[in-house]
Amino acid sequence: MLGKARIGFGLGIVENGYDETAEIQAFTAADLEEGERRLLKGAREWMARLPFSSIDVLIVEKMGKNISGSGMDTNVIGRPTNPHEPFPNEPRILWIVVLALTDESYGNATGIGNADFTTRRLVDMIDMKPTLINCITACEPGMAKVPATYETDHEAVEAALSCIGLTPWEKARVVRIQNTLMLGELDVSEAYAEEVASRADLTVVRGATPLSFDVAGRLV
């Protein structure tokens, strides 16, 4: 492209882990590739990540196209979108439960295939036509697969916890996030208490409380 196209310059915009613009740089065509590689290195260093390498159940309140092109950021959940990409070493998440689809996705549930459990309210929002167009265009048909579907949040979370093997529920490593774009604050189970207390990069903002559901079984 650089050899054949009439490119005047490139503008690189890098975000930090809080979805804020952190750096903007312009490059001439001659410096574009080298500059892009340097900015990419910085972007990877600033990218928001889950603070634990091993998770039994990750609860994602919402996924969507306005959060990530793949619904849930694959760099965050450690699951690539197609079989040609290698799985990263971290994080190692046993089961992912996603509860809802953002209104801004207009039914495009690309990436739902990376979840293991979901809810009826999310599935009822799926418009399969744009979802399939998106996934097939990206050669990622598996990203349109609908996971095990439960009528309520409570049932979906309970099903995930029932599949973690011999680990008793009170020792389950559970993390709850709003979405893969907002990781500044998250809920973690008491199984992480000792690790959290020993790490300077983590701060407890409230004490332990039960995982609460309303009368309709929706996570509060």
Coordinates of C-alpha atoms in Angstrom, one line a residue:
M1 CA 0.0 0.0 0.0
L2 CA 2.8 2.4 0.9
G3 CA 4.5 1.7 -2.4
K4 CA 1.4 2.1 -4.6
A5 CA -1.1 4.3 -2.8
R6 CA -0.8 8.1 -2.5
I7 CA -0.5 8.3 1.3
G8 CA 0.4 11.7 2.7
F9 CA 0.6 10.8 6.4
G10 CA -0.9 8.7 9.1
L11 CA -2.5 9.7 12.4
G12 CA -2.1 7.3 15.3
I13 CA -4.5 7.5 18.2
V14 CA -3.8 5.3 21.3
E15 CA -6.2 4.7 24.2
N16 CA -5.3 3.8 27.7
G17 CA -7.0 1.2 29.9
Y18 CA -9.9 3.6 30.8
D19 CA -11.0 4.1 27.2
E20 CA -9.4 7.5 27.2
T21 CA -7.2 9.1 24.5
A22 CA -3.6 8.8 25.8
E23 CA -1.5 9.7 22.8
I24 CA -1.8 11.1 19.3
Q25 CA 1.0 11.2 16.8
A26 CA 1.3 11.9 13.1
F27 CA 3.7 10.1 10.8
T28 CA 4.9 10.7 7.3
A29 CA 4.4 7.8 4.9
A30 CA 8.1 6.9 5.2
D31 CA 7.8 6.7 9.0
L32 CA 4.3 5.2 9.1
E33 CA 5.2 1.5 9.6
E34 CA 7.9 2.1 12.2
G35 CA 5.7 4.6 14.1
E36 CA 2.8 2.2 14.1
R37 CA 4.8 -0.6 15.6
R38 CA 6.0 1.7 18.4
L39 CA 2.4 2.9 19.2
L40 CA 1.2 -0.7 19.1
K41 CA 3.7 -1.6 21.8
G42 CA 2.5 1.2 24.0
A43 CA -1.2 0.3 23.4
R44 CA -0.5 -3.2 24.5
E45 CA 1.2 -2.0 27.7
W46 CA -1.7 0.4 28.5
M47 CA -4.5 -2.1 27.7
A48 CA -6.9 -2.9 30.5
R49 CA -6.6 -6.5 31.8
L50 CA -8.2 -8.7 34.3
P51 CA -6.1 -8.7 37.5
F52 CA -6.0 -12.5 37.9
S53 CA -4.5 -15.1 35.6
S54 CA -6.9 -17.9 36.7
I55 CA -10.6 -17.5 36.9
D56 CA -13.3 -20.2 37.3
V57 CA -16.3 -18.1 36.3
L58 CA -16.2 -14.7 34.6
I59 CA -19.6 -12.9 34.7
V60 CA -19.9 -10.3 32.0
E61 CA -23.0 -8.1 32.5
K62 CA -23.0 -6.8 28.9
M63 CA -21.3 -7.5 25.6
G64 CA -21.8 -5.5 22.4
K65 CA -20.3 -3.9 19.2
N66 CA -19.9 -0.6 21.0
I67 CA -17.7 -2.3 23.5
S68 CA -15.6 -4.4 21.2
G69 CA -15.7 -5.4 17.5
S70 CA -15.9 -9.0 18.9
G71 CA -18.5 -8.2 21.5
M72 CA -16.1 -9.0 24.3
D73 CA -12.5 -7.9 23.9
T74 CA -10.6 -11.1 23.1
N75 CA -7.4 -9.7 24.6
V76 CA -9.3 -9.3 27.9
I77 CA -11.0 -12.7 28.0
G78 CA -8.1 -14.7 26.5
R79 CA -10.1 -16.3 23.8
P80 CA -9.4 -15.7 20.1
T81 CA -12.1 -15.2 17.6
N82 CA -10.9 -17.8 15.1
P83 CA -9.0 -21.1 15.1
H84 CA -6.0 -19.5 13.3
E85 CA -5.1 -17.5 16.4
P86 CA -3.2 -19.1 19.2
F87 CA -4.7 -18.9 22.7
P88 CA -2.7 -16.7 25.1
N89 CA -1.2 -18.2 28.3
E90 CA -3.3 -15.7 30.4
P91 CA -5.9 -15.3 31.5
R92 CA -7.2 -18.8 31.9
I93 CA -10.9 -18.6 32.3
L94 CA -12.8 -21.8 32.7
W95 CA -16.4 -20.5 32.0
I96 CA -17.7 -17.2 30.7
V97 CA -21.3 -16.1 31.5
V98 CA -22.6 -13.1 29.5
L99 CA -26.0 -11.7 30.6
A100 CA -27.1 -9.0 28.1
L101 CA -26.4 -7.4 24.8
T102 CA -26.1 -3.6 24.5
D103 CA -28.9 -1.7 22.8
E104 CA -26.2 0.0 20.7
S105 CA -25.4 -3.3 19.0
Y106 CA -28.9 -3.4 17.3
G107 CA -29.0 -7.1 17.6
N108 CA -25.5 -7.8 16.3
A109 CA -24.2 -10.4 18.8
T110 CA -20.9 -11.1 17.1
G111 CA -18.7 -12.8 19.7
I112 CA -21.5 -14.6 21.6
G113 CA -19.7 -17.8 20.6
N114 CA -16.9 -17.0 23.1
A115 CA -19.4 -17.3 26.0
D116 CA -20.3 -20.6 27.6
F117 CA -23.6 -19.6 29.2
T118 CA -26.1 -16.8 28.5
T119 CA -29.6 -15.7 29.2
R120 CA -32.9 -15.7 27.4
R121 CA -33.0 -11.9 27.4
L122 CA -29.8 -11.7 25.5
V123 CA -30.7 -14.4 23.0
D124 CA -34.1 -12.7 22.3
M125 CA -32.2 -9.5 21.3
I126 CA -30.1 -11.3 18.7
D127 CA -30.7 -10.4 15.1
M128 CA -29.0 -13.3 13.4
K129 CA -28.7 -11.8 9.9
P130 CA -26.3 -9.0 10.8
T131 CA -24.6 -11.3 13.3
L132 CA -23.9 -13.9 10.5
I133 CA -22.8 -11.3 8.0
N134 CA -20.3 -9.9 10.5
C135 CA -19.0 -13.3 11.5
I136 CA -18.8 -14.9 8.1
T137 CA -17.1 -11.8 6.6
A138 CA -14.5 -12.1 9.3
C139 CA -14.2 -15.9 8.6
E140 CA -15.3 -16.5 12.2
P141 CA -18.5 -18.6 12.0
G142 CA -18.0 -19.9 15.6
M143 CA -18.5 -16.4 16.9
A144 CA -22.2 -16.6 16.0
K145 CA -22.9 -19.8 18.0
V146 CA -25.4 -19.4 20.8
P147 CA -24.2 -20.9 24.1
A148 CA -26.2 -22.7 26.7
T149 CA -29.2 -20.5 27.4
Y150 CA -31.0 -20.0 30.7
E151 CA -34.2 -18.1 31.5
T152 CA -32.6 -16.0 34.2
D153 CA -29.2 -14.6 35.3
H154 CA -29.4 -16.7 38.4
E155 CA -29.8 -19.9 36.5
A156 CA -27.0 -19.1 34.1
V157 CA -24.5 -18.3 36.9
E158 CA -25.6 -21.3 38.9
A159 CA -25.1 -23.6 35.9
A160 CA -21.5 -22.2 35.4
L161 CA -20.7 -22.8 39.0
S162 CA -22.0 -26.3 38.8
C163 CA -19.4 -27.0 36.1
I164 CA -16.2 -26.0 37.9
G165 CA -15.3 -29.5 39.0
L166 CA -14.5 -30.5 42.6
T167 CA -14.0 -26.9 43.8
P168 CA -16.6 -26.1 46.4
W169 CA -18.7 -23.0 45.5
E170 CA -17.4 -21.0 48.5
K171 CA -13.8 -21.4 47.1
A172 CA -14.8 -20.6 43.5
R173 CA -12.7 -17.9 41.8
V174 CA -15.5 -15.7 40.4
V175 CA -15.0 -12.3 38.7
R176 CA -17.9 -10.0 37.7
I177 CA -17.3 -7.1 35.3
Q178 CA -19.6 -4.6 33.6
N179 CA -18.0 -5.3 30.2
T180 CA -14.6 -5.8 28.8
L181 CA -14.0 -2.1 28.3
M182 CA -14.6 -1.0 31.9
L183 CA -12.2 -2.9 34.2
G184 CA -11.4 -0.1 36.7
E185 CA -13.8 -1.6 39.2
L186 CA -14.9 -5.2 39.4
D187 CA -16.4 -7.7 41.9
V188 CA -14.4 -10.7 42.9
S189 CA -15.2 -13.6 45.1
E190 CA -13.7 -14.1 48.6
A191 CA -11.4 -16.8 47.1
Y192 CA -9.2 -13.9 45.9
A193 CA -9.1 -12.1 49.3
E194 CA -5.6 -13.2 50.3
E195 CA -4.2 -12.3 46.9
V196 CA -5.9 -8.9 46.8
A197 CA -4.6 -8.0 50.3
S198 CA -1.0 -8.8 49.1
R199 CA -1.1 -6.7 46.0
A200 CA -0.2 -3.0 45.8
D201 CA -2.0 -2.6 42.5
L202 CA -5.4 -3.5 43.9
T203 CA -7.6 -1.6 46.3
V204 CA -10.6 -2.9 48.1
V205 CA -13.4 -0.3 47.7
R206 CA -16.1 -2.2 49.6
G207 CA -16.3 -5.3 51.8
A208 CA -17.8 -8.6 50.9
T209 CA -21.5 -8.8 50.1
P210 CA -23.6 -11.6 48.7
L211 CA -24.1 -11.9 45.0
S212 CA -27.7 -10.6 44.9
F213 CA -30.5 -11.3 42.5
D214 CA -34.0 -9.7 42.3
V215 CA -37.3 -11.7 42.4
A216 CA -37.0 -12.2 38.6
G217 CA -33.6 -13.8 38.9
R218 CA -31.7 -10.9 37.4
L219 CA -28.4 -9.9 38.9
V220 CA -28.6 -6.7 40.9

